Amino acid sequence: MKFKRRNLEALADLIVGNAGRDDAENVDEAKYFPYRSSMYITEFFQELETEYQHDGSTRHRWVADVLEQMLAEPHDGPNRPPEIFCRLIDQLMSPADRLNEGSDRPRALAQLNEVLGREGFEAFYGEDNHCYLRHVGTQTVTILAANPHRPFSKAELERRQLLTAYLDQCSEDDLIEEVLLPLFRQLGYHRITAAGHKDKALEYGKDIWMRYTLPTQHILYFGIQAKKGKLDASGVTKTGNANMAEIYNQALMMLGPTPGK
């Protein structure tokens, strides 16, 4: 998807806060988007979970270049901009960033739609106070959630390659400590412990144990046996693949009573 350069730069002016004046007496000339210096431009894009960092060049032109890259990412058709661009619009129009007007930001929305309208789109607030995009011709409304079936973006492919390279060279202990434990903490599990991580005699069939509290306040306990490498149903191969019989025995040990308790 492509926008005209002048529209990209006009949208970039809103993002960096070039539009309007702080000392304007006329409401039509006032500033309705916060001014963002180089540091805050970088922070704005970091909050979108991107890796763009302002390089010190002319602010609105640099942002226009980034917008052009975002619009070039995979998307679901000419009426639906890429998901990252939709999230950028939502973040730009956050009620928390209102300036010189109420939280519904009518004048900021009008300025934004003056730009988007030239490309056949309009922004609007939903009942959840998030800002969405609508294609004027088809009335197609974009969604903020990423489509799990879309192609990976260039940045996502690069992160995937980095993760693959790390997993190829990391040890089993590194996998547990650096990947699995932070992952389960992020997912809301509690009391996450690498049981036997240091002393395998304390493992009792599990590398990790943790618990999860349901909305009913019931607690579920989980044990994980982590293996780095392939599993097969035969004996341990010359390449060191752990066999299924070993996993089965460790699962039985995990489910059984802990020695000494």
Short mmCIF file of C-alpha atoms in Angstrom, two decimals:
data_model
loop_
_atom_site.label_atom_id
_atom_site.label_comp_id
_atom_site.label_asym_id
_atom_site.label_seq_id
_atom_site.Cartn_x
_atom_site.Cartn_y
_atom_site.Cartn_z
CA MET A 1 0.00 0.00 0.00
CA LYS A 2 1.29 3.45 -0.90
CA PHE A 3 0.33 6.96 0.21
CA LYS A 4 1.35 10.09 -1.67
CA ARG A 5 4.51 11.63 -0.27
CA ARG A 6 2.82 14.90 0.68
CA ASN A 7 0.23 12.96 2.68
CA LEU A 8 2.92 10.94 4.44
CA GLU A 9 4.68 14.14 5.44
CA ALA A 10 1.41 15.75 6.55
CA LEU A 11 0.69 12.72 8.75
CA ALA A 12 4.27 12.85 10.03
CA ASP A 13 3.73 16.51 10.99
CA LEU A 14 0.91 15.36 13.30
CA ILE A 15 3.05 12.63 14.84
CA VAL A 16 5.96 14.97 15.64
CA GLY A 17 3.65 17.82 16.69
CA ASN A 18 4.48 20.36 14.01
CA ALA A 19 0.86 21.29 13.30
CA GLY A 20 -0.66 24.31 15.07
CA ARG A 21 0.76 26.90 17.50
CA ASP A 22 0.96 26.94 21.29
CA ASP A 23 0.13 30.66 21.45
CA ALA A 24 -2.74 30.59 18.93
CA GLU A 25 -5.84 32.57 19.90
CA ASN A 26 -7.93 30.97 17.16
CA VAL A 27 -8.97 27.37 17.90
CA ASP A 28 -8.41 26.47 14.25
CA GLU A 29 -4.74 27.40 14.60
CA ALA A 30 -4.07 25.81 17.99
CA LYS A 31 -1.89 22.76 18.56
CA TYR A 32 -3.78 19.50 19.17
CA PHE A 33 -0.91 17.01 18.92
CA PRO A 34 1.98 17.03 21.43
CA TYR A 35 5.40 18.13 20.24
CA ARG A 36 7.84 15.22 20.03
CA SER A 37 11.59 15.79 20.01
CA SER A 38 14.01 13.18 18.66
CA MET A 39 13.98 11.14 21.90
CA TYR A 40 10.19 11.10 22.11
CA ILE A 41 9.84 10.16 18.45
CA THR A 42 11.97 7.07 19.14
CA GLU A 43 9.90 6.36 22.26
CA PHE A 44 6.69 6.65 20.23
CA PHE A 45 7.84 3.93 17.84
CA GLN A 46 9.26 1.77 20.63
CA GLU A 47 5.83 1.75 22.26
CA LEU A 48 4.58 0.18 19.03
CA GLU A 49 7.14 -2.61 19.61
CA THR A 50 9.19 -1.60 16.59
CA GLU A 51 12.93 -0.97 16.41
CA TYR A 52 12.86 2.40 14.61
CA GLN A 53 15.21 4.97 16.19
CA HIS A 54 15.32 8.57 15.06
CA ASP A 55 18.71 9.31 13.50
CA GLY A 56 18.72 13.07 14.13
CA SER A 57 17.60 14.03 10.61
CA THR A 58 14.61 16.30 9.87
CA ARG A 59 11.91 14.88 12.11
CA HIS A 60 8.81 14.87 9.90
CA ARG A 61 10.71 13.61 6.86
CA TRP A 62 12.27 10.78 8.84
CA VAL A 63 8.84 9.79 10.20
CA ALA A 64 7.39 9.95 6.68
CA ASP A 65 10.05 7.45 5.56
CA VAL A 66 9.08 5.13 8.44
CA LEU A 67 5.39 5.41 7.55
CA GLU A 68 6.23 4.47 3.98
CA GLN A 69 8.00 1.34 5.22
CA MET A 70 5.07 0.45 7.47
CA LEU A 71 2.57 0.78 4.64
CA ALA A 72 4.75 -1.53 2.53
CA GLU A 73 4.34 -4.37 5.05
CA PRO A 74 2.01 -7.32 4.28
CA HIS A 75 -1.71 -6.57 4.56
CA ASP A 76 -5.09 -8.06 3.66
CA GLY A 77 -5.93 -6.02 0.57
CA PRO A 78 -6.18 -2.46 -0.74
CA ASN A 79 -8.93 -1.57 1.74
CA ARG A 80 -7.05 -2.71 4.84
CA PRO A 81 -3.75 -1.00 5.78
CA PRO A 82 -1.06 -3.11 7.49
CA GLU A 83 -1.75 -3.91 11.12
CA ILE A 84 1.25 -1.91 12.37
CA PHE A 85 -0.04 1.24 10.64
CA CYS A 86 -3.48 0.76 12.23
CA ARG A 87 -1.87 0.46 15.66
CA LEU A 88 0.13 3.61 14.98
CA ILE A 89 -3.07 5.57 14.28
CA ASP A 90 -4.64 4.21 17.47
CA GLN A 91 -1.59 5.23 19.51
CA LEU A 92 -1.41 8.66 17.87
CA MET A 93 -5.04 9.31 18.83
CA SER A 94 -4.80 8.06 22.40
CA PRO A 95 -7.12 10.14 24.64
CA ALA A 96 -4.23 10.42 27.11
CA ASP A 97 -2.33 12.56 24.59
CA ARG A 98 -5.10 15.12 24.14
CA LEU A 99 -3.99 18.73 23.94
CA ASN A 100 -6.14 21.87 24.18
CA GLU A 101 -9.39 19.83 23.90
CA GLY A 102 -11.38 17.01 25.51
CA SER A 103 -10.58 13.30 25.56
CA ASP A 104 -12.70 12.67 22.44
CA ARG A 105 -10.20 14.89 20.55
CA PRO A 106 -12.58 16.20 17.86
CA ARG A 107 -10.16 18.77 16.41
CA ALA A 108 -7.21 16.35 16.37
CA LEU A 109 -9.47 13.78 14.69
CA ALA A 110 -10.53 16.37 12.09
CA GLN A 111 -6.89 17.19 11.29
CA LEU A 112 -6.05 13.51 10.98
CA ASN A 113 -9.01 12.83 8.72
CA GLU A 114 -8.12 15.75 6.50
CA VAL A 115 -4.93 13.83 5.67
CA LEU A 116 -6.38 10.31 5.60
CA GLY A 117 -9.33 11.41 3.49
CA ARG A 118 -7.01 12.18 0.59
CA GLU A 119 -6.10 8.48 0.55
CA GLY A 120 -9.67 7.23 0.92
CA PHE A 121 -9.65 6.48 4.65
CA GLU A 122 -11.12 8.00 7.78
CA ALA A 123 -10.41 7.52 11.47
CA PHE A 124 -13.07 7.18 14.15
CA TYR A 125 -13.34 6.25 17.81
CA GLY A 126 -15.03 3.00 18.77
CA GLU A 127 -17.00 2.43 21.96
CA ASP A 128 -13.79 1.12 23.55
CA ASN A 129 -12.10 4.54 23.02
CA HIS A 130 -9.66 3.05 20.53
CA CYS A 131 -9.21 4.74 17.19
CA TYR A 132 -9.93 2.66 14.08
CA LEU A 133 -9.57 3.17 10.34
CA ARG A 134 -12.40 2.83 7.83
CA HIS A 135 -12.11 2.69 4.05
CA VAL A 136 -14.49 5.34 2.76
CA GLY A 137 -15.46 3.58 -0.45
CA THR A 138 -16.25 0.14 0.98
CA GLN A 139 -16.82 1.07 4.65
CA THR A 140 -14.37 -1.70 5.55
CA VAL A 141 -13.20 -1.27 9.15
CA THR A 142 -9.73 -2.35 10.18
CA ILE A 143 -9.03 -4.35 13.32
CA LEU A 144 -6.13 -3.81 15.70
CA ALA A 145 -5.39 -7.48 16.35
CA ALA A 146 -2.79 -9.03 14.09
CA ASN A 147 -4.00 -11.65 11.62
CA PRO A 148 -2.18 -14.89 12.61
CA HIS A 149 -2.29 -16.08 8.99
CA ARG A 150 -0.63 -13.03 7.45
CA PRO A 151 2.94 -13.28 6.09
CA PHE A 152 5.75 -12.29 8.44
CA SER A 153 7.03 -8.74 8.08
CA LYS A 154 10.71 -8.09 7.36
CA ALA A 155 11.38 -7.20 11.01
CA GLU A 156 9.59 -10.35 12.19
CA LEU A 157 11.62 -12.51 9.81
CA GLU A 158 14.83 -10.97 11.15
CA ARG A 159 13.77 -11.65 14.76
CA ARG A 160 12.85 -15.21 13.80
CA GLN A 161 16.30 -15.78 12.32
CA LEU A 162 17.95 -14.41 15.46
CA LEU A 163 15.84 -16.68 17.66
CA THR A 164 16.62 -19.71 15.48
CA ALA A 165 20.35 -18.97 15.66
CA TYR A 166 20.16 -18.64 19.45
CA LEU A 167 18.21 -21.88 19.90
CA ASP A 168 20.72 -23.74 17.71
CA GLN A 169 23.63 -22.85 19.98
CA CYS A 170 22.09 -22.50 23.46
CA SER A 171 22.29 -25.24 26.09
CA GLU A 172 19.28 -26.92 27.68
CA ASP A 173 19.85 -24.87 30.84
CA ASP A 174 19.98 -21.68 28.75
CA LEU A 175 16.71 -22.66 27.08
CA ILE A 176 15.04 -23.04 30.46
CA GLU A 177 16.56 -19.95 32.11
CA GLU A 178 16.51 -17.47 29.23
CA VAL A 179 13.42 -18.53 27.24
CA LEU A 180 10.94 -20.69 29.14
CA LEU A 181 10.98 -19.02 32.57
CA PRO A 182 10.47 -15.45 31.22
CA LEU A 183 7.82 -16.76 28.79
CA PHE A 184 5.69 -18.38 31.51
CA ARG A 185 6.07 -15.37 33.81
CA GLN A 186 4.77 -13.18 30.99
CA LEU A 187 1.79 -15.54 30.52
CA GLY A 188 0.73 -15.08 34.15
CA TYR A 189 2.01 -18.24 35.85
CA HIS A 190 3.18 -18.01 39.48
CA ARG A 191 5.84 -19.61 41.65
CA ILE A 192 7.79 -20.58 38.54
CA THR A 193 10.78 -22.61 39.67
CA ALA A 194 13.54 -24.39 37.79
CA ALA A 195 13.38 -27.50 39.96
CA GLY A 196 16.68 -29.35 39.85
CA HIS A 197 18.08 -26.77 37.45
CA LYS A 198 21.31 -26.64 39.44
CA ASP A 199 21.17 -30.01 41.12
CA LYS A 200 19.64 -32.73 38.93
CA ALA A 201 19.14 -34.93 41.99
CA LEU A 202 16.36 -32.56 43.06
CA GLU A 203 14.56 -32.69 39.72
CA TYR A 204 12.20 -35.66 40.34
CA GLY A 205 11.13 -35.84 36.69
CA LYS A 206 10.59 -32.15 36.00
CA ASP A 207 12.77 -29.23 34.95
CA ILE A 208 10.15 -26.57 35.78
CA TRP A 209 7.16 -26.45 38.07
CA MET A 210 4.66 -23.62 38.38
CA ARG A 211 1.07 -22.86 39.19
CA TYR A 212 -1.76 -20.90 37.56
CA THR A 213 -4.71 -19.30 39.37
CA LEU A 214 -8.08 -19.54 37.60
CA PRO A 215 -10.72 -16.76 37.84
CA THR A 216 -12.56 -19.09 40.27
CA GLN A 217 -9.42 -18.96 42.49
CA HIS A 218 -8.78 -22.65 41.90
CA ILE A 219 -5.09 -23.39 41.40
CA LEU A 220 -3.63 -25.63 38.71
CA TYR A 221 -0.10 -27.00 39.09
CA PHE A 222 2.13 -27.76 36.11
CA GLY A 223 5.40 -29.61 35.69
CA ILE A 224 7.56 -29.42 32.56
CA GLN A 225 10.35 -31.66 31.35
CA ALA A 226 12.33 -29.64 28.82
CA LYS A 227 14.39 -31.29 26.11
CA LYS A 228 16.59 -29.53 23.58
CA GLY A 229 16.80 -31.69 20.49
CA LYS A 230 14.73 -34.34 18.76
CA LEU A 231 12.67 -37.06 20.35
CA ASP A 232 12.33 -40.56 18.93
CA ALA A 233 10.70 -43.82 19.95
CA SER A 234 13.87 -45.93 19.81
CA GLY A 235 16.75 -46.10 22.21
CA VAL A 236 19.02 -43.14 22.70
CA THR A 237 20.70 -42.57 19.35
CA LYS A 238 24.32 -41.77 18.69
CA THR A 239 23.37 -38.14 18.16
CA GLY A 240 22.09 -37.92 21.71
CA ASN A 241 18.36 -37.74 20.96
CA ALA A 242 16.29 -38.35 24.09
CA ASN A 243 13.89 -41.24 23.56
CA MET A 244 10.21 -41.38 24.40
CA ALA A 245 10.70 -44.08 27.02
CA GLU A 246 12.91 -41.67 28.98
CA ILE A 247 10.29 -38.93 28.74
CA TYR A 248 7.57 -41.38 29.82
CA ASN A 249 9.55 -42.44 32.89
CA GLN A 250 10.22 -38.82 33.83
CA ALA A 251 6.51 -38.00 33.47
CA LEU A 252 5.65 -40.88 35.82
CA MET A 253 8.23 -39.63 38.29
CA MET A 254 6.77 -36.12 38.02
CA LEU A 255 3.23 -37.35 38.78
CA GLY A 256 4.32 -39.57 41.61
CA PRO A 257 4.99 -38.55 45.22
CA THR A 258 8.15 -36.54 45.88
CA PRO A 259 10.67 -38.56 47.91
CA GLY A 260 10.76 -37.57 51.55
CA LYS A 261 7.24 -36.02 51.50
#
